[in-house]
mmCIF file with all atom_site columns, C-alpha atoms in Angstrom:
data_model
loop_
_atom_site.group_PDB
_atom_site.id
_atom_site.type_symbol
_atom_site.label_atom_id
_atom_site.label_alt_id
_atom_site.label_comp_id
_atom_site.label_asym_id
_atom_site.label_entity_id
_atom_site.label_seq_id
_atom_site.pdbx_PDB_ins_code
_atom_site.Cartn_x
_atom_site.Cartn_y
_atom_site.Cartn_z
_atom_site.occupancy
_atom_site.B_iso_or_equiv
_atom_site.pdbx_formal_charge
_atom_site.auth_seq_id
_atom_site.auth_comp_id
_atom_site.auth_asym_id
_atom_site.auth_atom_id
_atom_site.pdbx_PDB_model_num
ATOM 1   C CA . UNK K 1 1   ? -11.134 -84.334 -1.650  1.00 0.00 ? 1   UNK K CA 1
ATOM 2   C CA . UNK K 1 2   ? -13.796 -82.689 0.661   1.00 0.00 ? 2   UNK K CA 1
ATOM 3   C CA . UNK K 1 3   ? -12.934 -80.480 3.027   1.00 0.00 ? 3   UNK K CA 1
ATOM 4   C CA . UNK K 1 4   ? -16.200 -79.852 5.460   1.00 0.00 ? 4   UNK K CA 1
ATOM 5   C CA . UNK K 1 5   ? -15.849 -77.009 8.339   1.00 0.00 ? 5   UNK K CA 1
ATOM 6   C CA . UNK K 1 6   ? -17.182 -79.413 10.693  1.00 0.00 ? 6   UNK K CA 1
ATOM 7   C CA . UNK K 1 7   ? -14.376 -81.827 10.288  1.00 0.00 ? 7   UNK K CA 1
ATOM 8   C CA . UNK K 1 8   ? -12.056 -78.764 10.737  1.00 0.00 ? 8   UNK K CA 1
ATOM 9   C CA . UNK K 1 9   ? -14.108 -77.628 13.797  1.00 0.00 ? 9   UNK K CA 1
ATOM 10  C CA . UNK K 1 10  ? -13.887 -81.278 14.837  1.00 0.00 ? 10  UNK K CA 1
ATOM 11  C CA . UNK K 1 11  ? -9.893  -81.277 14.818  1.00 0.00 ? 11  UNK K CA 1
ATOM 12  C CA . UNK K 1 12  ? -9.521  -77.886 16.533  1.00 0.00 ? 12  UNK K CA 1
ATOM 13  C CA . UNK K 1 13  ? -11.976 -79.050 19.410  1.00 0.00 ? 13  UNK K CA 1
ATOM 14  C CA . UNK K 1 14  ? -9.838  -81.981 19.615  1.00 0.00 ? 14  UNK K CA 1
ATOM 15  C CA . UNK K 1 15  ? -6.813  -80.219 19.632  1.00 0.00 ? 15  UNK K CA 1
ATOM 16  C CA . UNK K 1 16  ? -7.775  -77.896 22.572  1.00 0.00 ? 16  UNK K CA 1
ATOM 17  C CA . UNK K 1 17  ? -9.183  -80.770 24.486  1.00 0.00 ? 17  UNK K CA 1
ATOM 18  C CA . UNK K 1 18  ? -5.618  -82.429 23.704  1.00 0.00 ? 18  UNK K CA 1
ATOM 19  C CA . UNK K 1 19  ? -3.878  -79.507 24.879  1.00 0.00 ? 19  UNK K CA 1
ATOM 20  C CA . UNK K 1 20  ? -5.551  -79.236 28.135  1.00 0.00 ? 20  UNK K CA 1
ATOM 21  C CA . UNK K 1 21  ? -8.028  -76.311 27.294  1.00 0.00 ? 21  UNK K CA 1
ATOM 22  C CA . UNK K 1 22  ? -10.978 -78.230 28.421  1.00 0.00 ? 22  UNK K CA 1
ATOM 23  C CA . UNK K 1 23  ? -13.125 -75.099 29.386  1.00 0.00 ? 23  UNK K CA 1
ATOM 24  C CA . UNK K 1 24  ? -12.381 -73.294 25.799  1.00 0.00 ? 24  UNK K CA 1
ATOM 25  C CA . UNK K 1 25  ? -13.040 -77.009 24.038  1.00 0.00 ? 25  UNK K CA 1
ATOM 26  C CA . UNK K 1 26  ? -16.392 -77.079 25.812  1.00 0.00 ? 26  UNK K CA 1
ATOM 27  C CA . UNK K 1 27  ? -17.128 -73.532 25.032  1.00 0.00 ? 27  UNK K CA 1
ATOM 28  C CA . UNK K 1 28  ? -15.797 -74.098 21.102  1.00 0.00 ? 28  UNK K CA 1
ATOM 29  C CA . UNK K 1 29  ? -17.938 -77.408 20.900  1.00 0.00 ? 29  UNK K CA 1
ATOM 30  C CA . UNK K 1 30  ? -20.997 -75.075 21.921  1.00 0.00 ? 30  UNK K CA 1
ATOM 31  C CA . UNK K 1 31  ? -20.418 -72.818 19.550  1.00 0.00 ? 31  UNK K CA 1
ATOM 32  C CA . UNK K 1 32  ? -19.495 -74.569 16.611  1.00 0.00 ? 32  UNK K CA 1
ATOM 33  C CA . UNK K 1 33  ? -22.645 -76.723 17.097  1.00 0.00 ? 33  UNK K CA 1
ATOM 34  C CA . UNK K 1 34  ? -20.480 -80.035 17.056  1.00 0.00 ? 34  UNK K CA 1
ATOM 35  C CA . UNK K 1 35  ? -22.949 -81.357 19.470  1.00 0.00 ? 35  UNK K CA 1
ATOM 36  C CA . UNK K 1 36  ? -25.733 -81.070 16.785  1.00 0.00 ? 36  UNK K CA 1
ATOM 37  C CA . UNK K 1 37  ? -23.889 -83.077 14.103  1.00 0.00 ? 37  UNK K CA 1
ATOM 38  C CA . UNK K 1 38  ? -25.930 -85.681 12.793  1.00 0.00 ? 38  UNK K CA 1
ATOM 39  C CA . UNK K 1 39  ? -23.308 -88.108 11.824  1.00 0.00 ? 39  UNK K CA 1
ATOM 40  C CA . UNK K 1 40  ? -21.185 -89.605 14.237  1.00 0.00 ? 40  UNK K CA 1
ATOM 41  C CA . UNK K 1 41  ? -18.241 -87.794 15.415  1.00 0.00 ? 41  UNK K CA 1
ATOM 42  C CA . UNK K 1 42  ? -15.104 -89.332 13.856  1.00 0.00 ? 42  UNK K CA 1
ATOM 43  C CA . UNK K 1 43  ? -12.738 -91.288 15.983  1.00 0.00 ? 43  UNK K CA 1
ATOM 44  C CA . UNK K 1 44  ? -9.524  -89.852 15.060  1.00 0.00 ? 44  UNK K CA 1
ATOM 45  C CA . UNK K 1 45  ? -5.436  -90.139 16.198  1.00 0.00 ? 45  UNK K CA 1
ATOM 46  C CA . UNK K 1 46  ? -4.458  -87.998 18.994  1.00 0.00 ? 46  UNK K CA 1
ATOM 47  C CA . UNK K 1 47  ? -2.576  -84.770 17.290  1.00 0.00 ? 47  UNK K CA 1
ATOM 48  C CA . UNK K 1 48  ? -4.468  -85.270 13.995  1.00 0.00 ? 48  UNK K CA 1
ATOM 49  C CA . UNK K 1 49  ? -4.344  -81.441 13.626  1.00 0.00 ? 49  UNK K CA 1
ATOM 50  C CA . UNK K 1 50  ? -0.896  -80.822 14.116  1.00 0.00 ? 50  UNK K CA 1
ATOM 51  C CA . UNK K 1 51  ? 0.053   -83.576 11.395  1.00 0.00 ? 51  UNK K CA 1
ATOM 52  C CA . UNK K 1 52  ? -2.242  -81.853 8.783   1.00 0.00 ? 52  UNK K CA 1
ATOM 53  C CA . UNK K 1 53  ? -0.783  -78.815 9.297   1.00 0.00 ? 53  UNK K CA 1
ATOM 54  C CA . UNK K 1 54  ? 3.222   -80.042 9.633   1.00 0.00 ? 54  UNK K CA 1
ATOM 55  C CA . UNK K 1 55  ? 2.116   -81.843 5.653   1.00 0.00 ? 55  UNK K CA 1
ATOM 56  C CA . UNK K 1 56  ? 0.747   -78.784 4.814   1.00 0.00 ? 56  UNK K CA 1
ATOM 57  C CA . UNK K 1 57  ? 3.771   -77.037 5.819   1.00 0.00 ? 57  UNK K CA 1
ATOM 58  C CA . UNK K 1 58  ? 5.820   -79.448 4.188   1.00 0.00 ? 58  UNK K CA 1
ATOM 59  C CA . UNK K 1 59  ? 3.718   -79.228 0.711   1.00 0.00 ? 59  UNK K CA 1
ATOM 60  C CA . UNK K 1 60  ? 4.235   -75.425 0.831   1.00 0.00 ? 60  UNK K CA 1
ATOM 61  C CA . UNK K 1 61  ? 8.038   -75.871 1.551   1.00 0.00 ? 61  UNK K CA 1
ATOM 62  C CA . UNK K 1 62  ? 8.394   -78.015 -1.576  1.00 0.00 ? 62  UNK K CA 1
ATOM 63  C CA . UNK K 1 63  ? 6.104   -76.072 -3.795  1.00 0.00 ? 63  UNK K CA 1
ATOM 64  C CA . UNK K 1 64  ? 8.203   -72.602 -3.041  1.00 0.00 ? 64  UNK K CA 1
ATOM 65  C CA . UNK K 1 65  ? 11.505  -74.306 -3.387  1.00 0.00 ? 65  UNK K CA 1
ATOM 66  C CA . UNK K 1 66  ? 10.860  -76.180 -6.655  1.00 0.00 ? 66  UNK K CA 1
ATOM 67  C CA . UNK K 1 67  ? 12.277  -74.584 -9.983  1.00 0.00 ? 67  UNK K CA 1
ATOM 68  C CA . UNK K 1 68  ? 10.344  -74.769 -13.161 1.00 0.00 ? 68  UNK K CA 1
ATOM 69  C CA . UNK K 1 69  ? 12.550  -77.700 -14.335 1.00 0.00 ? 69  UNK K CA 1
ATOM 70  C CA . UNK K 1 70  ? 11.707  -79.791 -11.430 1.00 0.00 ? 70  UNK K CA 1
ATOM 71  C CA . UNK K 1 71  ? 15.140  -79.371 -9.499  1.00 0.00 ? 71  UNK K CA 1
ATOM 72  C CA . UNK K 1 72  ? 15.165  -77.967 -6.012  1.00 0.00 ? 72  UNK K CA 1
ATOM 73  C CA . UNK K 1 73  ? 16.282  -74.429 -4.659  1.00 0.00 ? 73  UNK K CA 1
ATOM 74  C CA . UNK K 1 74  ? 18.954  -74.530 -1.861  1.00 0.00 ? 74  UNK K CA 1
ATOM 75  C CA . UNK K 1 75  ? 16.880  -72.651 1.256   1.00 0.00 ? 75  UNK K CA 1
ATOM 76  C CA . UNK K 1 76  ? 18.053  -73.056 4.889   1.00 0.00 ? 76  UNK K CA 1
ATOM 77  C CA . UNK K 1 77  ? 15.599  -71.136 6.501   1.00 0.00 ? 77  UNK K CA 1
ATOM 78  C CA . UNK K 1 78  ? 12.740  -72.732 8.115   1.00 0.00 ? 78  UNK K CA 1
ATOM 79  C CA . UNK K 1 79  ? 9.119   -72.669 6.804   1.00 0.00 ? 79  UNK K CA 1
ATOM 80  C CA . UNK K 1 80  ? 6.515   -71.675 9.368   1.00 0.00 ? 80  UNK K CA 1
ATOM 81  C CA . UNK K 1 81  ? 2.808   -70.993 9.436   1.00 0.00 ? 81  UNK K CA 1
ATOM 82  C CA . UNK K 1 82  ? 2.942   -67.660 10.113  1.00 0.00 ? 82  UNK K CA 1
ATOM 83  C CA . UNK K 1 83  ? 4.927   -64.575 8.464   1.00 0.00 ? 83  UNK K CA 1
ATOM 84  C CA . UNK K 1 84  ? 6.240   -64.723 4.683   1.00 0.00 ? 84  UNK K CA 1
ATOM 85  C CA . UNK K 1 85  ? 8.972   -67.178 4.225   1.00 0.00 ? 85  UNK K CA 1
ATOM 86  C CA . UNK K 1 86  ? 12.381  -65.823 3.157   1.00 0.00 ? 86  UNK K CA 1
ATOM 87  C CA . UNK K 1 87  ? 14.688  -68.164 1.550   1.00 0.00 ? 87  UNK K CA 1
ATOM 88  C CA . UNK K 1 88  ? 18.315  -67.700 2.850   1.00 0.00 ? 88  UNK K CA 1
ATOM 89  C CA . UNK K 1 89  ? 21.609  -69.907 2.108   1.00 0.00 ? 89  UNK K CA 1
ATOM 90  C CA . UNK K 1 90  ? 24.445  -70.487 4.864   1.00 0.00 ? 90  UNK K CA 1
ATOM 91  C CA . UNK K 1 91  ? 27.737  -69.902 3.833   1.00 0.00 ? 91  UNK K CA 1
ATOM 92  C CA . UNK K 1 92  ? 28.422  -73.810 4.192   1.00 0.00 ? 92  UNK K CA 1
ATOM 93  C CA . UNK K 1 93  ? 25.412  -74.443 1.786   1.00 0.00 ? 93  UNK K CA 1
ATOM 94  C CA . UNK K 1 94  ? 27.046  -72.057 -0.998  1.00 0.00 ? 94  UNK K CA 1
ATOM 95  C CA . UNK K 1 95  ? 29.979  -73.992 -0.919  1.00 0.00 ? 95  UNK K CA 1
ATOM 96  C CA . UNK K 1 96  ? 28.307  -76.910 -2.121  1.00 0.00 ? 96  UNK K CA 1
ATOM 97  C CA . UNK K 1 97  ? 27.759  -75.140 -5.680  1.00 0.00 ? 97  UNK K CA 1
ATOM 98  C CA . UNK K 1 98  ? 24.023  -74.656 -5.967  1.00 0.00 ? 98  UNK K CA 1
ATOM 99  C CA . UNK K 1 99  ? 23.563  -72.601 -9.124  1.00 0.00 ? 99  UNK K CA 1
ATOM 100 C CA . UNK K 1 100 ? 19.433  -72.397 -8.262  1.00 0.00 ? 100 UNK K CA 1
ATOM 101 C CA . UNK K 1 101 ? 20.329  -70.056 -5.253  1.00 0.00 ? 101 UNK K CA 1
#
């Protein structure tokens, strides 16, 4: 797996353009010097940055809620990019009798 800052910058640039931040995307392209990249800029699908972030959140969710024995911990709190995750279990979920809460 290779993670290059130019690739991340390009995804951010594409996200800004797709979201309608044309002036901001132009400035970001200039400041990140994407236009000076010797490689051809990749043709990525729209929404690629959001998809990568969602997959990362899913991985973090699984990683956080997996017990050492491989069973899943019951948690109804949503996972977010910002802020610390605090597990919680609603009353209905507790009635299911999960012992790993």
